[in-house]
Short mmCIF file of C-alpha atoms and ligand atoms in Angstrom, two decimals:
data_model
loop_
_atom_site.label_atom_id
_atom_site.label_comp_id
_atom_site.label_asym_id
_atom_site.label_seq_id
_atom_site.Cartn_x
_atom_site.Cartn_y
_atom_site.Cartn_z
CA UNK Q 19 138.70 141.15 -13.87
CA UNK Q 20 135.07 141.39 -13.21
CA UNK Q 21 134.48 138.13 -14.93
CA UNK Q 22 137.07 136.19 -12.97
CA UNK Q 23 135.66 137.76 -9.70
CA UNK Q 24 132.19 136.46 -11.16
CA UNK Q 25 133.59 133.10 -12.24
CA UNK Q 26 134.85 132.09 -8.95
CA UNK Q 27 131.60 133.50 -6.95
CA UNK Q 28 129.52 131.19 -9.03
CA UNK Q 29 131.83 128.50 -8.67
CA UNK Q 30 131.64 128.78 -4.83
CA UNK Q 31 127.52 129.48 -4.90
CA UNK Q 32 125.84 126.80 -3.68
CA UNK Q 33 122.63 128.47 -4.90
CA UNK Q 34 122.83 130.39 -8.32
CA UNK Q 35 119.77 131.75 -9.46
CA UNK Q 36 119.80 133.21 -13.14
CA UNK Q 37 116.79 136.05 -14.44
CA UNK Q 38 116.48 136.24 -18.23
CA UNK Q 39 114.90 138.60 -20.31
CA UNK Q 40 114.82 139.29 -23.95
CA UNK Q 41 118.42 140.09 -24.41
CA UNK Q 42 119.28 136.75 -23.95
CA UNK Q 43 117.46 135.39 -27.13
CA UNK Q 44 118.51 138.09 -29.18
CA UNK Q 45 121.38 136.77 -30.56
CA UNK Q 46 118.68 133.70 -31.55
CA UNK Q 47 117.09 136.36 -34.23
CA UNK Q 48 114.09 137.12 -31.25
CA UNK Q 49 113.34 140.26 -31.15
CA UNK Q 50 113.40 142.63 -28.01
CA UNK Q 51 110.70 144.49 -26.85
CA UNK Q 52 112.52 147.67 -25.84
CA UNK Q 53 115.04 147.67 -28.93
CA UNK Q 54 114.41 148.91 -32.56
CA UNK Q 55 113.81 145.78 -33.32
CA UNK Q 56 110.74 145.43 -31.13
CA UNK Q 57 108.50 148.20 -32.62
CA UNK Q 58 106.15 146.16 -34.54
CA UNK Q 59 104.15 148.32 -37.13
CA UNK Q 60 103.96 152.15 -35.21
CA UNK Q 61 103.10 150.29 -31.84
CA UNK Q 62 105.20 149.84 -28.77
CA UNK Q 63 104.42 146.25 -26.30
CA UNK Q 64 102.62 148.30 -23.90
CA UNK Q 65 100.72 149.45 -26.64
CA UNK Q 66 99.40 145.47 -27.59
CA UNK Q 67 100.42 143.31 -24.19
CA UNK Q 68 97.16 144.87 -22.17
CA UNK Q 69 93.96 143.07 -21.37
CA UNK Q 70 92.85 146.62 -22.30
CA UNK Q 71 94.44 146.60 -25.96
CA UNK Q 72 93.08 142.89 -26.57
CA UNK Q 73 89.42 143.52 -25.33
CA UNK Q 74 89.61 146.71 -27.74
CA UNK Q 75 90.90 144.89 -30.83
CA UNK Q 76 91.91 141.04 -30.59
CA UNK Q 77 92.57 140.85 -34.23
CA UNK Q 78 95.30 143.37 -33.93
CA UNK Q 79 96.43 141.96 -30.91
CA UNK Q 80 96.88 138.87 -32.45
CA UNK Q 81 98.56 139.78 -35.22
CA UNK Q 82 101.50 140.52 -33.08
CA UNK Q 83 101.75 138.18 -31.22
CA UNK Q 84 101.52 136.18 -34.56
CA UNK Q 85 104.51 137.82 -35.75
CA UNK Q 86 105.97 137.23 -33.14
CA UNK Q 87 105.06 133.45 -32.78
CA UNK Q 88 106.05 133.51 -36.79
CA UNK Q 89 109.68 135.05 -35.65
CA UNK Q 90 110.26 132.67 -33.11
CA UNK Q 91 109.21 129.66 -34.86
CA UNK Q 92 112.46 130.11 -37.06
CA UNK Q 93 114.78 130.55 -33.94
CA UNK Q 94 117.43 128.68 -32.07
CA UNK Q 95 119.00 128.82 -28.86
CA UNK Q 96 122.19 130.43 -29.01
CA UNK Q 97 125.74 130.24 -26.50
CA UNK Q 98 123.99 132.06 -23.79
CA UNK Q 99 120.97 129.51 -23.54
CA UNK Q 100 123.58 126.96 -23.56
CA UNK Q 101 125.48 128.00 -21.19
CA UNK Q 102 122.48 128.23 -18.81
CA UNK Q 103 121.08 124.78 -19.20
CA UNK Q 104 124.31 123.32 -18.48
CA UNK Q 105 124.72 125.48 -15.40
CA UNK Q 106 120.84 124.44 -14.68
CA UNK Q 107 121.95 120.77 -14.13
CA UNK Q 108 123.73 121.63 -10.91
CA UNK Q 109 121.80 121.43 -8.09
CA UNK Q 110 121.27 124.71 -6.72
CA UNK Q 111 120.36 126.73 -9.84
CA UNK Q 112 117.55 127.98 -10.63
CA UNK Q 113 116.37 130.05 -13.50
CA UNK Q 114 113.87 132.58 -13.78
CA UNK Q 115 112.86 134.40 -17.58
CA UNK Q 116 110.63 136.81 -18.36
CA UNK Q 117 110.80 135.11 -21.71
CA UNK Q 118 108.08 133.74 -23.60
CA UNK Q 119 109.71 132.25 -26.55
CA UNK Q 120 110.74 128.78 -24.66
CA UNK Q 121 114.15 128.74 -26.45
CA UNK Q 122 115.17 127.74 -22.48
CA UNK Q 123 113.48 124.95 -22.71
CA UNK Q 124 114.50 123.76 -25.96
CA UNK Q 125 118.31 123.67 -24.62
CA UNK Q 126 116.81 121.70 -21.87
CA UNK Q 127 117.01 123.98 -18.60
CA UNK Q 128 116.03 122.43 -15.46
CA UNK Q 129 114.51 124.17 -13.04
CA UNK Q 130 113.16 126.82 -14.73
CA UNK Q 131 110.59 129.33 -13.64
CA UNK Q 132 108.22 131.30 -16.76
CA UNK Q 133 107.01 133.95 -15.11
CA UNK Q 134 105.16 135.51 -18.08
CA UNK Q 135 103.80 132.13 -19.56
CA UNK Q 136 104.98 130.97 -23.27
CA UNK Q 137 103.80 132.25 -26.39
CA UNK Q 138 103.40 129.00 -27.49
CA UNK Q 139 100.29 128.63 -24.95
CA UNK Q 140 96.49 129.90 -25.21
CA UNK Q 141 93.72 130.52 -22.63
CA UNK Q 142 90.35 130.81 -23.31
CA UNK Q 143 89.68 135.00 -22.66
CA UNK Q 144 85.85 134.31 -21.82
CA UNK Q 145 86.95 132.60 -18.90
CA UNK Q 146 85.47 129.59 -19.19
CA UNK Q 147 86.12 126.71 -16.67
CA UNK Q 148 88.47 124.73 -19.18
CA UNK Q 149 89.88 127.08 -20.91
CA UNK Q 150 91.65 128.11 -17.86
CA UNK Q 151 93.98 125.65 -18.11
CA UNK Q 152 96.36 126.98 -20.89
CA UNK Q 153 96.68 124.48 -23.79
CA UNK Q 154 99.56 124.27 -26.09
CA UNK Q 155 99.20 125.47 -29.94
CA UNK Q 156 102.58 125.59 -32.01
CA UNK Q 157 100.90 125.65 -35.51
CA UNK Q 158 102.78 128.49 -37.23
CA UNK Q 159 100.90 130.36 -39.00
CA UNK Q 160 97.63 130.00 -36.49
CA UNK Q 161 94.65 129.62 -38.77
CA UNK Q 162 91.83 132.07 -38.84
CA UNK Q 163 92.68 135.21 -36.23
CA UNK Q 164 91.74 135.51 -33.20
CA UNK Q 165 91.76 132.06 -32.95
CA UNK Q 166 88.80 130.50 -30.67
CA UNK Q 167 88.58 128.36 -27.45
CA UNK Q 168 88.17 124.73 -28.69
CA UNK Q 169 86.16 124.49 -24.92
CA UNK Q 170 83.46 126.76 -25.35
CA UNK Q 171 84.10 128.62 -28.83
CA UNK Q 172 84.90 132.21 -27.23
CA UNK Q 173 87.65 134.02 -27.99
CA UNK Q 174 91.60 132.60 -27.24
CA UNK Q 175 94.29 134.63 -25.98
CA UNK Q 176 97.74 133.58 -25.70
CA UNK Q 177 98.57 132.49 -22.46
CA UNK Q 178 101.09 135.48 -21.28
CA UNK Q 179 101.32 137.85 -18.41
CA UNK Q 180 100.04 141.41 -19.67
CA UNK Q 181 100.74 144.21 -17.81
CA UNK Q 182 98.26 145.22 -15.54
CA UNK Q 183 97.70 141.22 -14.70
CA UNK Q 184 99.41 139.29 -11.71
CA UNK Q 185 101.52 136.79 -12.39
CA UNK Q 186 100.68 133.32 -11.39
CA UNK Q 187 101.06 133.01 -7.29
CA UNK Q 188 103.21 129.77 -7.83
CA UNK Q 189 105.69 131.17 -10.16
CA UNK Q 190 105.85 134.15 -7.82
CA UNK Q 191 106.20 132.25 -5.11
CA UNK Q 192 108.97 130.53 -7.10
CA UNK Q 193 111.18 133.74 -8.61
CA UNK Q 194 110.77 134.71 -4.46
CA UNK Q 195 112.32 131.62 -3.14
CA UNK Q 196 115.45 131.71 -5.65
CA UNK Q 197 115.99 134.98 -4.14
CA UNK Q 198 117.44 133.06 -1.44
CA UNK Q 199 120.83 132.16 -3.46
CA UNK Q 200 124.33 132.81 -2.86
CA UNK Q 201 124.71 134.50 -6.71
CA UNK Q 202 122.23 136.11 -8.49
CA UNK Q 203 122.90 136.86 -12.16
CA UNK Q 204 120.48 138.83 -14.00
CA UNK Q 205 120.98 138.65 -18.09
CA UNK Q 206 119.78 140.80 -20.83
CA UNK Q 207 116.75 142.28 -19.08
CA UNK Q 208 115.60 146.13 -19.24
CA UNK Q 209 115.36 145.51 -15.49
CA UNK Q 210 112.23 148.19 -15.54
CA UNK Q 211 109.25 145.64 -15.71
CA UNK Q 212 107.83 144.97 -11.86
CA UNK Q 213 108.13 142.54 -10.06
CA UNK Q 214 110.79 140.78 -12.13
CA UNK Q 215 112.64 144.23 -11.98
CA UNK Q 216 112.95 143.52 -8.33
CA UNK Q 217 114.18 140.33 -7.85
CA UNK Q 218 117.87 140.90 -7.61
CA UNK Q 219 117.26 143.59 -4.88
CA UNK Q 220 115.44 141.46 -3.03
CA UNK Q 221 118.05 138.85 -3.78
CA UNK Q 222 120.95 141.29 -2.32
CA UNK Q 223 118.77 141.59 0.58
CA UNK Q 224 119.24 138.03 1.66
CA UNK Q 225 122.69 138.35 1.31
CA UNK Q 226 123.63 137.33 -2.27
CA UNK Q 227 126.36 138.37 -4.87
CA UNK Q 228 124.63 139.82 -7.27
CA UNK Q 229 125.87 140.45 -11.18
CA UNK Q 230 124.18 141.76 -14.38
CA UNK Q 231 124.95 140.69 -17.65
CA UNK Q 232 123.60 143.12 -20.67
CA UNK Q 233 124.87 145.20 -23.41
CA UNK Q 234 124.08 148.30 -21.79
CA UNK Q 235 123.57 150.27 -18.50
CA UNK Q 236 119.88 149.49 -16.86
CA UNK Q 237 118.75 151.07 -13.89
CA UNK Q 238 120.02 147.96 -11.85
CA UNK Q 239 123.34 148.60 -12.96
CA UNK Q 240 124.44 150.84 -10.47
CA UNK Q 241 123.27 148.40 -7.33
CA UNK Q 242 124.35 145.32 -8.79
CA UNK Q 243 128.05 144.04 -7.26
CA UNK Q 244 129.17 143.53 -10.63
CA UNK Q 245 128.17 145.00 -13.79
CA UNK Q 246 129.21 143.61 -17.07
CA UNK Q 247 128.73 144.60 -20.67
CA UNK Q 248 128.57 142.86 -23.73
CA UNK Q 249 126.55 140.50 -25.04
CA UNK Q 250 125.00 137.12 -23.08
CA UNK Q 251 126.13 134.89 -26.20
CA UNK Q 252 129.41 136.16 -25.86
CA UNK Q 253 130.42 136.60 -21.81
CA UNK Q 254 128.32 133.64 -20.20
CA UNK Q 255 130.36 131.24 -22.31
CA UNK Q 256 133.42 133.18 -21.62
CA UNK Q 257 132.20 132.50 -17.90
CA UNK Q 258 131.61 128.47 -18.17
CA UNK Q 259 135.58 128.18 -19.83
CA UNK Q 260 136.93 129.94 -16.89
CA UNK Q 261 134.87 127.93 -14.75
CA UNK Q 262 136.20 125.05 -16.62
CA UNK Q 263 139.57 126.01 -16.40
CA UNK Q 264 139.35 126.24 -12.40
CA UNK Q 265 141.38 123.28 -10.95
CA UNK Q 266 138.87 122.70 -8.12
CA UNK Q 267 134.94 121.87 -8.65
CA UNK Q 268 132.32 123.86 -8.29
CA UNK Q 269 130.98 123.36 -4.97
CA UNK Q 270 127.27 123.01 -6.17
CA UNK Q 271 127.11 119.07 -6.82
P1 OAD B 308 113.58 144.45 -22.98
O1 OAD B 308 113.37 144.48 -24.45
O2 OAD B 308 112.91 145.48 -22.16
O3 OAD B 308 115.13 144.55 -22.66
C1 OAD B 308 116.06 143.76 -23.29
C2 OAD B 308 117.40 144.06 -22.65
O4 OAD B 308 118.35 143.18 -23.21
C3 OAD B 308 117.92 145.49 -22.87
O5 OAD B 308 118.37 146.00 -21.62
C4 OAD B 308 119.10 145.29 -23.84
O6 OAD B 308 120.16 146.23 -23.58
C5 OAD B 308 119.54 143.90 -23.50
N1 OAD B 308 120.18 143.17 -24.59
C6 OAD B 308 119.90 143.20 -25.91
N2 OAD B 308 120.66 142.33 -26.58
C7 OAD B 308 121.47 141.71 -25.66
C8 OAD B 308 122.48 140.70 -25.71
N3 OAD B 308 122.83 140.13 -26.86
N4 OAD B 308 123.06 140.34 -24.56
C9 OAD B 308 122.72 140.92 -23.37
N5 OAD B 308 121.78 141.87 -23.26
C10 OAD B 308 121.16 142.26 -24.38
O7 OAD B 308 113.21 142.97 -22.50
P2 OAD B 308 112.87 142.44 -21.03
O8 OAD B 308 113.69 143.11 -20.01
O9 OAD B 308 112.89 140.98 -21.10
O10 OAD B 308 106.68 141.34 -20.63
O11 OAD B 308 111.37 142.93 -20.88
C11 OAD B 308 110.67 142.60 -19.73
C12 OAD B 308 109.23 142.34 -20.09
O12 OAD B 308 108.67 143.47 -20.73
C13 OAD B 308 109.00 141.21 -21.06
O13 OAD B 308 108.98 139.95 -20.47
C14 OAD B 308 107.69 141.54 -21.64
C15 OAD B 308 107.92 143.01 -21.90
O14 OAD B 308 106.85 143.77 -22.10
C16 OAD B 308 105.47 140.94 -20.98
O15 OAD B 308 105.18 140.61 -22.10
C17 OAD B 308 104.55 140.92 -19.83
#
Protein backbone atom coordinates (compact mmCIF):
# COMPACT_ATOMS: atom_id res chain seq x y z
CA UNK A 1 0.00 0.00 0.00
CA UNK A 2 2.59 2.41 1.05
CA UNK A 3 4.47 1.87 -2.12
CA UNK A 4 1.53 2.49 -4.42
CA UNK A 5 0.68 5.67 -2.35
CA UNK A 6 4.53 6.51 -2.98
CA UNK A 7 4.42 5.47 -6.64
CA UNK A 8 1.72 7.73 -7.64
CA UNK A 9 3.11 10.86 -5.43
CA UNK A 10 6.28 10.62 -7.39
CA UNK A 11 4.55 10.19 -10.47
CA UNK A 12 2.57 13.44 -9.87
CA UNK A 13 5.90 15.42 -8.32
CA UNK A 14 6.99 17.79 -10.48
CA UNK A 15 10.08 18.15 -8.27
CA UNK A 16 11.53 14.86 -6.69
CA UNK A 17 14.49 15.27 -4.80
CA UNK A 18 16.28 11.92 -3.67
CA UNK A 19 19.09 11.92 -0.36
CA UNK A 20 21.39 8.89 -0.39
CA UNK A 21 23.51 7.56 2.09
CA UNK A 22 25.48 4.45 2.50
CA UNK A 23 22.66 2.03 2.48
CA UNK A 24 22.15 2.56 -0.92
CA UNK A 25 25.58 1.12 -2.10
CA UNK A 26 25.47 -1.63 0.15
CA UNK A 27 24.03 -4.04 -1.85
CA UNK A 28 27.23 -2.91 -4.34
CA UNK A 29 29.65 -4.78 -1.61
CA UNK A 30 30.38 -0.87 -0.01
CA UNK A 31 30.51 -0.95 3.22
CA UNK A 32 28.42 1.21 5.75
CA UNK A 33 29.75 3.25 8.22
CA UNK A 34 27.26 2.58 11.01
CA UNK A 35 26.88 -1.31 10.25
CA UNK A 36 29.22 -4.23 11.31
CA UNK A 37 30.56 -3.99 8.33
CA UNK A 38 31.94 -0.49 8.81
CA UNK A 39 34.23 -1.06 11.87
CA UNK A 40 37.50 -1.07 10.23
CA UNK A 41 40.26 -2.56 12.56
CA UNK A 42 38.85 -1.54 16.48
CA UNK A 43 37.97 2.05 15.11
CA UNK A 44 34.61 3.58 14.46
CA UNK A 45 34.39 6.69 11.31
CA UNK A 46 34.28 9.27 13.87
CA UNK A 47 37.19 7.78 15.19
CA UNK A 48 39.35 8.38 11.52
CA UNK A 49 36.95 11.07 9.45
CA UNK A 50 38.31 14.18 11.81
CA UNK A 51 40.76 16.85 10.81
CA UNK A 52 41.70 16.02 14.43
CA UNK A 53 42.39 12.14 13.80
CA UNK A 54 44.36 13.00 10.42
CA UNK A 55 46.62 15.84 11.90
CA UNK A 56 47.34 13.17 14.79
CA UNK A 57 48.22 10.24 12.51
CA UNK A 58 47.78 10.60 8.57
CA UNK A 59 49.26 7.25 7.96
CA UNK A 60 46.50 5.63 9.86
CA UNK A 61 44.10 7.80 8.48
CA UNK A 62 45.00 6.84 5.26
CA UNK A 63 45.01 3.49 5.58
CA UNK A 64 41.31 3.59 5.84
CA UNK A 65 40.41 5.43 3.64
CA UNK A 66 42.69 3.13 1.50
CA UNK A 67 40.66 0.28 2.37
CA UNK A 68 38.10 1.79 1.68
CA UNK A 69 39.17 3.25 -1.79
CA UNK A 70 40.55 -0.62 -2.24
CA UNK A 71 36.71 -1.85 -1.42
CA UNK A 72 35.17 0.38 -3.68
CA UNK A 73 37.41 0.01 -6.52
CA UNK A 74 35.87 -3.60 -6.93
CA UNK A 75 32.19 -2.29 -6.76
CA UNK A 76 29.23 -1.79 -9.00
CA UNK A 77 26.16 0.04 -8.95
CA UNK A 78 23.39 -2.05 -8.08
CA UNK A 79 19.11 -1.78 -8.83
CA UNK A 80 18.82 1.07 -6.48
CA UNK A 81 21.52 3.31 -8.31
CA UNK A 82 19.73 2.38 -11.34
CA UNK A 83 16.72 3.18 -10.56
CA UNK A 84 17.86 6.69 -9.52
CA UNK A 85 19.70 7.72 -12.61
CA UNK A 86 16.85 6.88 -14.67
CA UNK A 87 14.52 8.85 -12.42
CA UNK A 88 17.47 11.66 -12.55
CA UNK A 89 16.76 12.19 -16.31
CA UNK A 90 13.41 13.79 -15.61
CA UNK A 91 13.48 17.19 -15.19
CA UNK A 92 12.72 18.02 -11.77
CA UNK A 93 14.90 15.54 -9.85
CA UNK A 94 17.48 16.13 -8.09
CA UNK A 95 19.74 13.99 -6.05
CA UNK A 96 21.61 14.61 -3.07
CA UNK A 97 24.28 11.65 -1.37
CA UNK A 98 26.21 11.74 1.40
CA UNK A 99 28.14 9.16 -0.56
CA UNK A 100 31.61 9.26 -1.45
CA UNK A 101 32.08 6.22 -3.47
CA UNK A 102 30.68 7.86 -6.93
CA UNK A 103 28.85 4.59 -7.82
CA UNK A 104 25.97 7.55 -8.72
CA UNK A 105 27.88 8.74 -11.09
CA UNK A 106 28.98 5.71 -12.71
CA UNK A 107 25.11 4.85 -13.51
CA UNK A 108 25.11 8.28 -14.91
CA UNK A 109 22.84 10.49 -12.48
CA UNK A 110 22.14 13.90 -13.55
CA UNK A 111 21.84 16.40 -11.35
CA UNK A 112 23.51 15.22 -8.60
CA UNK A 113 24.69 17.02 -5.53
CA UNK A 114 28.08 15.32 -3.35
CA UNK A 115 27.81 16.85 -0.38
CA UNK A 116 30.75 15.07 1.31
CA UNK A 117 33.15 15.15 -1.81
CA UNK A 118 34.37 11.66 -3.47
CA UNK A 119 36.88 9.45 -2.20
CA UNK A 120 38.25 9.32 -5.37
CA UNK A 121 39.48 13.12 -4.88
CA UNK A 122 42.58 14.67 -2.86
CA UNK A 123 43.36 18.16 -1.46
CA UNK A 124 46.48 19.31 -0.52
CA UNK A 125 46.10 19.46 3.75
CA UNK A 126 48.90 22.28 3.96
CA UNK A 127 46.62 24.44 2.27
CA UNK A 128 48.42 25.51 -0.36
CA UNK A 129 46.90 27.79 -3.11
CA UNK A 130 46.60 24.81 -5.73
CA UNK A 131 46.07 22.22 -3.87
CA UNK A 132 42.80 23.65 -3.01
CA UNK A 133 41.34 22.66 -5.92
CA UNK A 134 40.72 18.86 -5.35
CA UNK A 135 42.39 16.72 -8.06
CA UNK A 136 41.30 13.33 -9.05
CA UNK A 137 43.55 10.10 -8.10
CA UNK A 138 41.87 6.59 -8.86
CA UNK A 139 45.17 4.54 -8.70
CA UNK A 140 44.18 1.62 -6.46
CA UNK A 141 46.44 0.79 -4.38
CA UNK A 142 47.81 4.66 -3.85
CA UNK A 143 51.57 4.39 -3.76
CA UNK A 144 53.60 5.37 -0.78
CA UNK A 145 51.04 6.54 2.29
CA UNK A 146 50.11 9.50 3.02
CA UNK A 147 50.43 10.31 -0.33
CA UNK A 148 51.84 14.04 -1.05
CA UNK A 149 50.55 17.22 -2.85
CA UNK A 150 52.07 17.06 -6.39
CA UNK A 151 51.69 21.29 -5.91
CA UNK A 152 53.84 21.94 -3.16
CA UNK A 153 54.97 18.37 -1.74
CA UNK A 154 52.94 18.65 1.70
CA UNK A 155 50.83 16.25 2.82
CA UNK A 156 47.36 15.06 0.66
CA UNK A 157 44.17 14.34 2.16
CA UNK A 158 41.31 12.95 0.43
CA UNK A 159 39.00 15.41 -0.56
CA UNK A 160 35.87 14.54 1.91
CA UNK A 161 33.77 16.39 4.38
CA UNK A 162 35.04 15.37 8.02
CA UNK A 163 33.05 16.06 10.74
CA UNK A 164 33.71 19.07 12.43
CA UNK A 165 34.27 20.78 8.71
CA UNK A 166 31.48 22.71 6.69
CA UNK A 167 30.45 21.49 3.76
CA UNK A 168 31.08 23.38 0.63
CA UNK A 169 28.56 26.65 0.56
CA UNK A 170 27.53 25.65 -3.09
CA UNK A 171 26.57 22.16 -2.44
CA UNK A 172 24.75 23.50 0.61
CA UNK A 173 23.22 25.91 -1.11
CA UNK A 174 22.27 23.11 -3.53
CA UNK A 175 20.84 20.12 -0.98
CA UNK A 176 18.77 23.62 0.37
CA UNK A 177 17.19 24.45 -2.87
CA UNK A 178 15.97 20.71 -3.64
CA UNK A 179 14.25 21.10 -0.46
CA UNK A 180 11.83 22.94 -2.43
CA UNK A 181 10.27 19.64 -4.18
CA UNK A 182 6.96 18.20 -4.24
CA UNK A 183 8.53 14.49 -2.97
CA UNK A 184 11.33 14.02 -1.01
CA UNK A 185 12.68 10.47 -0.69
CA UNK A 186 15.42 9.86 1.60
CA UNK A 187 17.28 6.22 1.01
CA UNK A 188 19.47 4.17 3.15
CA UNK A 189 20.80 6.96 5.37
CA UNK A 190 21.32 6.74 9.35
CA UNK A 191 19.54 10.10 9.08
CA UNK A 192 21.78 11.22 12.35
CA UNK A 193 24.68 13.09 10.49
CA UNK A 194 23.84 17.16 10.43
CA UNK A 195 22.94 18.94 8.13
CA UNK A 196 22.12 16.14 5.70
CA UNK A 197 20.04 14.68 8.67
CA UNK A 198 17.88 17.69 8.19
CA UNK A 199 17.04 18.01 4.87
CA UNK A 200 13.78 16.17 4.65
CA UNK A 201 12.43 18.28 7.61
CA UNK A 202 13.20 21.16 6.06
CA UNK A 203 11.82 19.63 2.91
CA UNK A 204 8.29 18.90 4.77
CA UNK A 205 8.45 22.40 5.75
CA UNK A 206 7.97 23.68 2.26
CA UNK A 207 5.27 21.54 1.81
CA UNK A 208 6.60 18.24 0.36
CA UNK A 209 5.63 14.46 0.59
CA UNK A 210 8.17 13.11 2.20
CA UNK A 211 9.20 9.09 2.25
CA UNK A 212 12.17 7.07 3.64
CA UNK A 213 13.48 4.14 2.18
CA UNK A 214 15.91 1.90 4.61
CA UNK A 215 16.08 -1.42 6.16
CA UNK A 216 15.42 -0.22 9.47
CA UNK A 217 13.76 2.44 11.75
CA UNK A 218 16.02 5.88 11.90
CA UNK A 219 15.10 8.66 13.90
CA UNK A 220 13.36 10.25 10.76
CA UNK A 221 11.15 7.47 10.59
CA UNK A 222 8.57 8.57 12.73
CA UNK A 223 8.15 12.24 10.83
CA UNK A 224 8.48 11.01 7.49
CA UNK A 225 4.77 10.57 5.57
CA UNK A 226 5.76 7.27 4.59
CA UNK A 227 8.11 4.90 6.00
CA UNK A 228 9.25 1.87 4.17
CA UNK A 229 11.48 -1.06 4.97
CA UNK A 230 13.52 -3.21 3.07
CA UNK A 231 16.23 -2.82 1.11
CA UNK A 232 16.90 0.22 -1.71
CA UNK A 233 17.99 -2.57 -4.36
CA UNK A 234 14.92 -4.23 -3.79
CA UNK A 235 11.80 -1.46 -3.27
CA UNK A 236 13.06 1.51 -5.59
CA UNK A 237 12.86 -0.89 -8.52
CA UNK A 238 9.70 -2.26 -7.23
CA UNK A 239 8.76 1.59 -7.35
CA UNK A 240 9.94 2.40 -11.18
CA UNK A 241 7.62 -1.01 -12.42
CA UNK A 242 4.66 0.42 -10.77
CA UNK A 243 5.46 3.64 -12.13
CA UNK A 244 5.78 1.90 -15.36
CA UNK A 245 2.75 0.14 -15.13
CA UNK A 246 0.70 3.55 -14.55
CA UNK A 247 -1.36 4.22 -17.76
CA UNK A 248 -0.76 8.00 -17.57
CA UNK A 249 2.89 9.76 -17.59
CA UNK A 250 4.58 11.08 -15.06
CA UNK A 251 3.93 14.64 -15.02
CA UNK A 252 7.69 15.64 -14.67
CA UNK A 253 8.72 15.89 -18.52
P1 LIG B 1 25.27 4.98 7.86
O1 LIG B 1 26.24 3.86 7.83
O2 LIG B 1 25.22 5.83 9.07
O3 LIG B 1 23.79 4.42 7.66
C1 LIG B 1 23.48 3.54 6.64
C2 LIG B 1 21.98 3.33 6.70
O4 LIG B 1 21.63 2.52 5.60
C3 LIG B 1 21.48 2.62 7.96
O5 LIG B 1 20.36 3.33 8.46
C4 LIG B 1 21.06 1.23 7.44
O6 LIG B 1 19.92 0.72 8.16
C5 LIG B 1 20.70 1.52 6.03
N1 LIG B 1 20.88 0.41 5.10
C6 LIG B 1 21.82 -0.55 5.08
N2 LIG B 1 21.69 -1.35 4.02
C7 LIG B 1 20.60 -0.89 3.32
C8 LIG B 1 19.93 -1.28 2.12
N3 LIG B 1 20.35 -2.32 1.40
N4 LIG B 1 18.87 -0.56 1.72
C9 LIG B 1 18.42 0.50 2.45
N5 LIG B 1 19.01 0.91 3.59
C10 LIG B 1 20.08 0.24 4.02
O7 LIG B 1 25.51 5.84 6.53
P2 LIG B 1 25.06 7.33 6.20
O8 LIG B 1 23.73 7.64 6.76
O9 LIG B 1 25.28 7.53 4.77
O10 LIG B 1 30.09 11.10 6.47
O11 LIG B 1 26.15 8.16 7.00
C11 LIG B 1 26.14 9.54 6.92
C12 LIG B 1 27.56 10.05 6.95
O12 LIG B 1 28.21 9.60 8.12
C13 LIG B 1 28.43 9.55 5.82
O13 LIG B 1 28.30 10.28 4.64
C14 LIG B 1 29.79 9.71 6.38
C15 LIG B 1 29.54 9.11 7.74
O14 LIG B 1 30.43 9.36 8.70
C16 LIG B 1 31.34 11.52 6.32
O15 LIG B 1 32.24 10.80 5.97
C17 LIG B 1 31.47 12.97 6.58
Amino acid sequence: MDLTTLAGRIRDARRLTILTGAGVSAASGVPTFRGQDGLWRQYRAEDLATPQAFGRNPRLVWEWYAWRREKIAGCRPNAAHHVIAAWSQHAGCRVVTQNVDDLHIRAATRELVRIHGSIWELSCWDGCAQGATPWRDERVPLGDLPPSCPHCGGLARPAVVWFGESLHPRHLHAAMDATECDVFLTVGTSAIVYPAAGLVHEARRHGAFTAEINLEETPASGSVDVAIHGGAEAILPRIAELLNREPSTPNRT
